[in-house]
Coordinates of C-alpha atoms in Angstrom, one line a residue:
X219 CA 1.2 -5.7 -19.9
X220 CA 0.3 -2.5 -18.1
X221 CA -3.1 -4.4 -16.7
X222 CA -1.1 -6.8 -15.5
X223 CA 1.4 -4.5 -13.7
X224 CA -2.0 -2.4 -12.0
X225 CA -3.0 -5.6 -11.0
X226 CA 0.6 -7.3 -9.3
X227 CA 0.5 -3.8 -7.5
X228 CA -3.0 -4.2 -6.1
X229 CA -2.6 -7.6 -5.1
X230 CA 0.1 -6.6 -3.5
X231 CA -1.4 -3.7 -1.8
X232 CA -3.8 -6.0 -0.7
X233 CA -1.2 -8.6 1.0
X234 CA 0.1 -5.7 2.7
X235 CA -3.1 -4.4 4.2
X236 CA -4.3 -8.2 5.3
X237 CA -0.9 -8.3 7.2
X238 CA -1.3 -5.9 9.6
X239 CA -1.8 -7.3 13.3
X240 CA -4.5 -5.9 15.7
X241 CA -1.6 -3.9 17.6
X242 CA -0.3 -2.8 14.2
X243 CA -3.5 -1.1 14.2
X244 CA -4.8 0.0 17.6
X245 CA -1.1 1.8 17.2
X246 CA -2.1 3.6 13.8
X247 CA -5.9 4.7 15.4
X248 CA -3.8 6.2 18.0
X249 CA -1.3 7.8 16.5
X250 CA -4.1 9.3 14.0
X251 CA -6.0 10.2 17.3
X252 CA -3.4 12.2 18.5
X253 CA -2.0 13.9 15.5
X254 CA -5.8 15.4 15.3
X255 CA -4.6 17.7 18.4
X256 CA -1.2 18.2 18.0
X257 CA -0.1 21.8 16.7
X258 CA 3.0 19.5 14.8
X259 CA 1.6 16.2 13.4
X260 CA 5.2 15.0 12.6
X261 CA 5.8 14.9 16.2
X262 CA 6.3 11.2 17.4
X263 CA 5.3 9.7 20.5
X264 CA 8.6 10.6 22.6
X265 CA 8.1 13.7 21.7
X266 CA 5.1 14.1 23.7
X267 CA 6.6 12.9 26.5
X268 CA 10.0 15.1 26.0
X269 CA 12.2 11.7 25.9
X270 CA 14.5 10.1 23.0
X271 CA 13.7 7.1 21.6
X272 CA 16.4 5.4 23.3
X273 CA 14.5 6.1 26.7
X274 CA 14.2 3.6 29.3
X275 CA 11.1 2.5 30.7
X276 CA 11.8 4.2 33.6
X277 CA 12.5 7.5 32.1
X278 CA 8.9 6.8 30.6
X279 CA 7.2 7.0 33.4
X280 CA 9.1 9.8 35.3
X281 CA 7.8 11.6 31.9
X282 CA 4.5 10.4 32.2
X283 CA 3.9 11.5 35.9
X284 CA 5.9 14.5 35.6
X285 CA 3.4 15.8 32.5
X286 CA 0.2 13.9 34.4
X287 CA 0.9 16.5 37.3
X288 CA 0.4 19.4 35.3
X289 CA -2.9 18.1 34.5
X290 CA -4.6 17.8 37.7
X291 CA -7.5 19.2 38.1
X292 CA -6.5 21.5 40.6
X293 CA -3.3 22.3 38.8
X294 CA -5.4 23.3 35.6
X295 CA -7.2 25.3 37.5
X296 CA -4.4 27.6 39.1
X297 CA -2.7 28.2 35.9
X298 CA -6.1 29.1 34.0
X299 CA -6.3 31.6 36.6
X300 CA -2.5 33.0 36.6
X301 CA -2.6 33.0 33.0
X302 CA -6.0 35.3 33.4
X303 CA -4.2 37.8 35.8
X304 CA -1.1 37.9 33.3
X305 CA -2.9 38.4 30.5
X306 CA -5.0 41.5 32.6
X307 CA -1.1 42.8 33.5
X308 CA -0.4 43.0 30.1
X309 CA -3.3 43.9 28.3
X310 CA -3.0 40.9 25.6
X311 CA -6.3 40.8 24.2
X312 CA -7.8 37.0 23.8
X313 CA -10.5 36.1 21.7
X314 CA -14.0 35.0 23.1
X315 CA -12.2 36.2 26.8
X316 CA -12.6 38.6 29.4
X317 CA -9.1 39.0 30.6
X318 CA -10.7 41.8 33.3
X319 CA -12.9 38.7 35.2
X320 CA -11.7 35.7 36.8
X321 CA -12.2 32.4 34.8
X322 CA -15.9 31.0 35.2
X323 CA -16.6 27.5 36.8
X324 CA -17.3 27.1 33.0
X325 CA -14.4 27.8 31.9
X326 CA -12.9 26.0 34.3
X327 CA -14.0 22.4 33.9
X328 CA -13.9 23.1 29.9
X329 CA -10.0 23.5 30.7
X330 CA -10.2 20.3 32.8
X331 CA -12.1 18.5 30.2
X332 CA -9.5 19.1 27.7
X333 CA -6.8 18.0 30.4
X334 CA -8.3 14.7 31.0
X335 CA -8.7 13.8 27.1
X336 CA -5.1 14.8 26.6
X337 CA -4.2 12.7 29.9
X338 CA -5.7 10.0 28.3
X339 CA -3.8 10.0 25.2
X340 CA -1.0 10.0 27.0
X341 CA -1.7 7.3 28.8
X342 CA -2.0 4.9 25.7
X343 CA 1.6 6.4 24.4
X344 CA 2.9 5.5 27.6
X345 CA 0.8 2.1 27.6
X346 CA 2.8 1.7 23.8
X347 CA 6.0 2.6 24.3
X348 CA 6.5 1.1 28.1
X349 CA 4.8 -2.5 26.2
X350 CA 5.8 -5.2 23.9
X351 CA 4.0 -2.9 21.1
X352 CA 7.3 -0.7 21.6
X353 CA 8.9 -2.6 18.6
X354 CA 6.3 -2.4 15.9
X355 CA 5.8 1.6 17.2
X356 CA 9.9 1.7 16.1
X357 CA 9.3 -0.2 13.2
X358 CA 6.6 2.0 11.6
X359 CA 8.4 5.3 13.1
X360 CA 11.8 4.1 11.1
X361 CA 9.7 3.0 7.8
X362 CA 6.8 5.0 7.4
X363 CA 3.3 4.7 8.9
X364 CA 0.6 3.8 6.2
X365 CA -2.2 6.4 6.0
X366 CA -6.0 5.6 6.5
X367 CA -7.8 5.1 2.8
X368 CA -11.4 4.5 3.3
X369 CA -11.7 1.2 4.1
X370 CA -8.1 0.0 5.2
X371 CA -4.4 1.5 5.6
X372 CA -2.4 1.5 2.9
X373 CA 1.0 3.3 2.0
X374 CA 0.7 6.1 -0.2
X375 CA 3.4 4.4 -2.5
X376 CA 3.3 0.2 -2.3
X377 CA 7.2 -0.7 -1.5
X378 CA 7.6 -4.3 -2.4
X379 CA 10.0 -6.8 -0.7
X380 CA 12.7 -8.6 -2.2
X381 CA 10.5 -11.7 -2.3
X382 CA 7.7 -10.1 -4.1
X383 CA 10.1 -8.1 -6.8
X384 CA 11.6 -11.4 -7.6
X385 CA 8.0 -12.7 -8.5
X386 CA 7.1 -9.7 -10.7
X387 CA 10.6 -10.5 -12.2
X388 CA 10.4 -13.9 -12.9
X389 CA 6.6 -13.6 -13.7
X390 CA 6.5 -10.6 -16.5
X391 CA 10.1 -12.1 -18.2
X392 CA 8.7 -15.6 -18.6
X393 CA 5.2 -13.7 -20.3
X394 CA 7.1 -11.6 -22.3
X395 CA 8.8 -14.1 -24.5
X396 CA 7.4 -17.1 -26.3
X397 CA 7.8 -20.1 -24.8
X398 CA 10.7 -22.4 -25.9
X399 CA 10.6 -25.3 -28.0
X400 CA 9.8 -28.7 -26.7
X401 CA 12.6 -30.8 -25.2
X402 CA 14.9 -27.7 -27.0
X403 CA 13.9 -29.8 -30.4
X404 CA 15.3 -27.9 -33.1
X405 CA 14.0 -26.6 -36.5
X406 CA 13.9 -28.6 -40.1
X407 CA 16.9 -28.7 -41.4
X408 CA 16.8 -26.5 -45.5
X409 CA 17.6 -29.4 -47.2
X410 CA 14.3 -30.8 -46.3
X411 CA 12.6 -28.2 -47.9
X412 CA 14.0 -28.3 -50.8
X413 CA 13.5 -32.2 -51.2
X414 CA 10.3 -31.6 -50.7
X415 CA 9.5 -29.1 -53.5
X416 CA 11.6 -31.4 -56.0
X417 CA 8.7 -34.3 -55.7
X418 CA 6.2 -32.3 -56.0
X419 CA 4.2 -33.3 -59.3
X420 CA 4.8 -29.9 -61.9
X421 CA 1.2 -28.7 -63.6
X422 CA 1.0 -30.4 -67.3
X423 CA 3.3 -33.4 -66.1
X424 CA 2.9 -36.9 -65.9

């Protein structure tokens, strides 16, 4: 009984795994993608953008371009720079930096680099959430995204639906009884029995 319960769950995990669409899981690579560079990995995808989920698309991209701004080149730039002269005011010491020098041009188009990448992620968020993917991204946020295991993406704990419980049901109480009688036919009555054992030939007799 308990190989056959592993092995309902594993088909079942299974089933689950083959059913996710090509958008289910462009949205999970992205999601893990960005939860790689986020100080909180709980945070969802409005949360990036400062929005609620109930957000039209239109307060999605004032979001977008509003956060996009601040990530110009030029903007990135000018607050490495202010951020250099406040931290010199200060005094805050800042590993790996020389808050008494200007940022370097290498400095400079590392901080740009890293404004770009993060640009870009949040141009597939916007891309989601302002797209027909929108739904499934709900979806998943409501129930659970599945995590990454190896070779697929799989729940940590398999959640079967009401179809599939009624299966197992129906499946492990007919294999744990015997099956009944054919036709309902039922057993020899005693009294056959016992005529029976009264014609049998006694040893010594006859």
């Amino acid at each position: 009984m308990k190989f056959m319960t592993l092995l309902f769950g594993l088909l079942g995990l299974v089933t689950v795994a083959a059913a996710w669409s090509k958008e289910d899981r462009e949205i999970f690579r992205i999601r893990d993608e960005l939860r790689a560079h986020m100080e909180d990995p709980d945070q969802s995808f409005y949360d990036l953008l400062g929005i609620k989920p109930s957000a039209s698309i239109e307060d999605i991209s004032k979001a977008f371009r509003k956060i996009t701004r601040s990530l110009h080149p030029d903007k990135v730039a000018q607050k490495l720079k202010a951020e250099r002269i406040a931290a010199k005011k200060a005094g805050t010491f800042i590993p790996g930096v020389n808050i008494n020098k200007p940022p370097s041009q290498k400095e400079i188009r590392a901080a740009v680099k890293v404004a770009e990448e993060r640009q870009s992620r949040l141009s597939l968020v916007r891309n989601i959430l302002s797209g027909p993917e929108r739904d499934r991204y709900d979806h998943f946020l409501r129930n659970g995204f599945p995590a990454w295991k190896g070779t697929n993406y799989y729940y940590d704990r398999y959640r079967p639906g009401l179809g599939t419980a009624l299966f197992g049901v129906f499946f492990f109480a007919g294999g744990a009884h015997p099956l009944p009688r054919p036709l309902h036919e039922p057993p020899p009555p005693q009294g056959l029995y016992r005529a029976l054992h009264q014609v049998r030939p006694r040893p010594g007799l006859g």
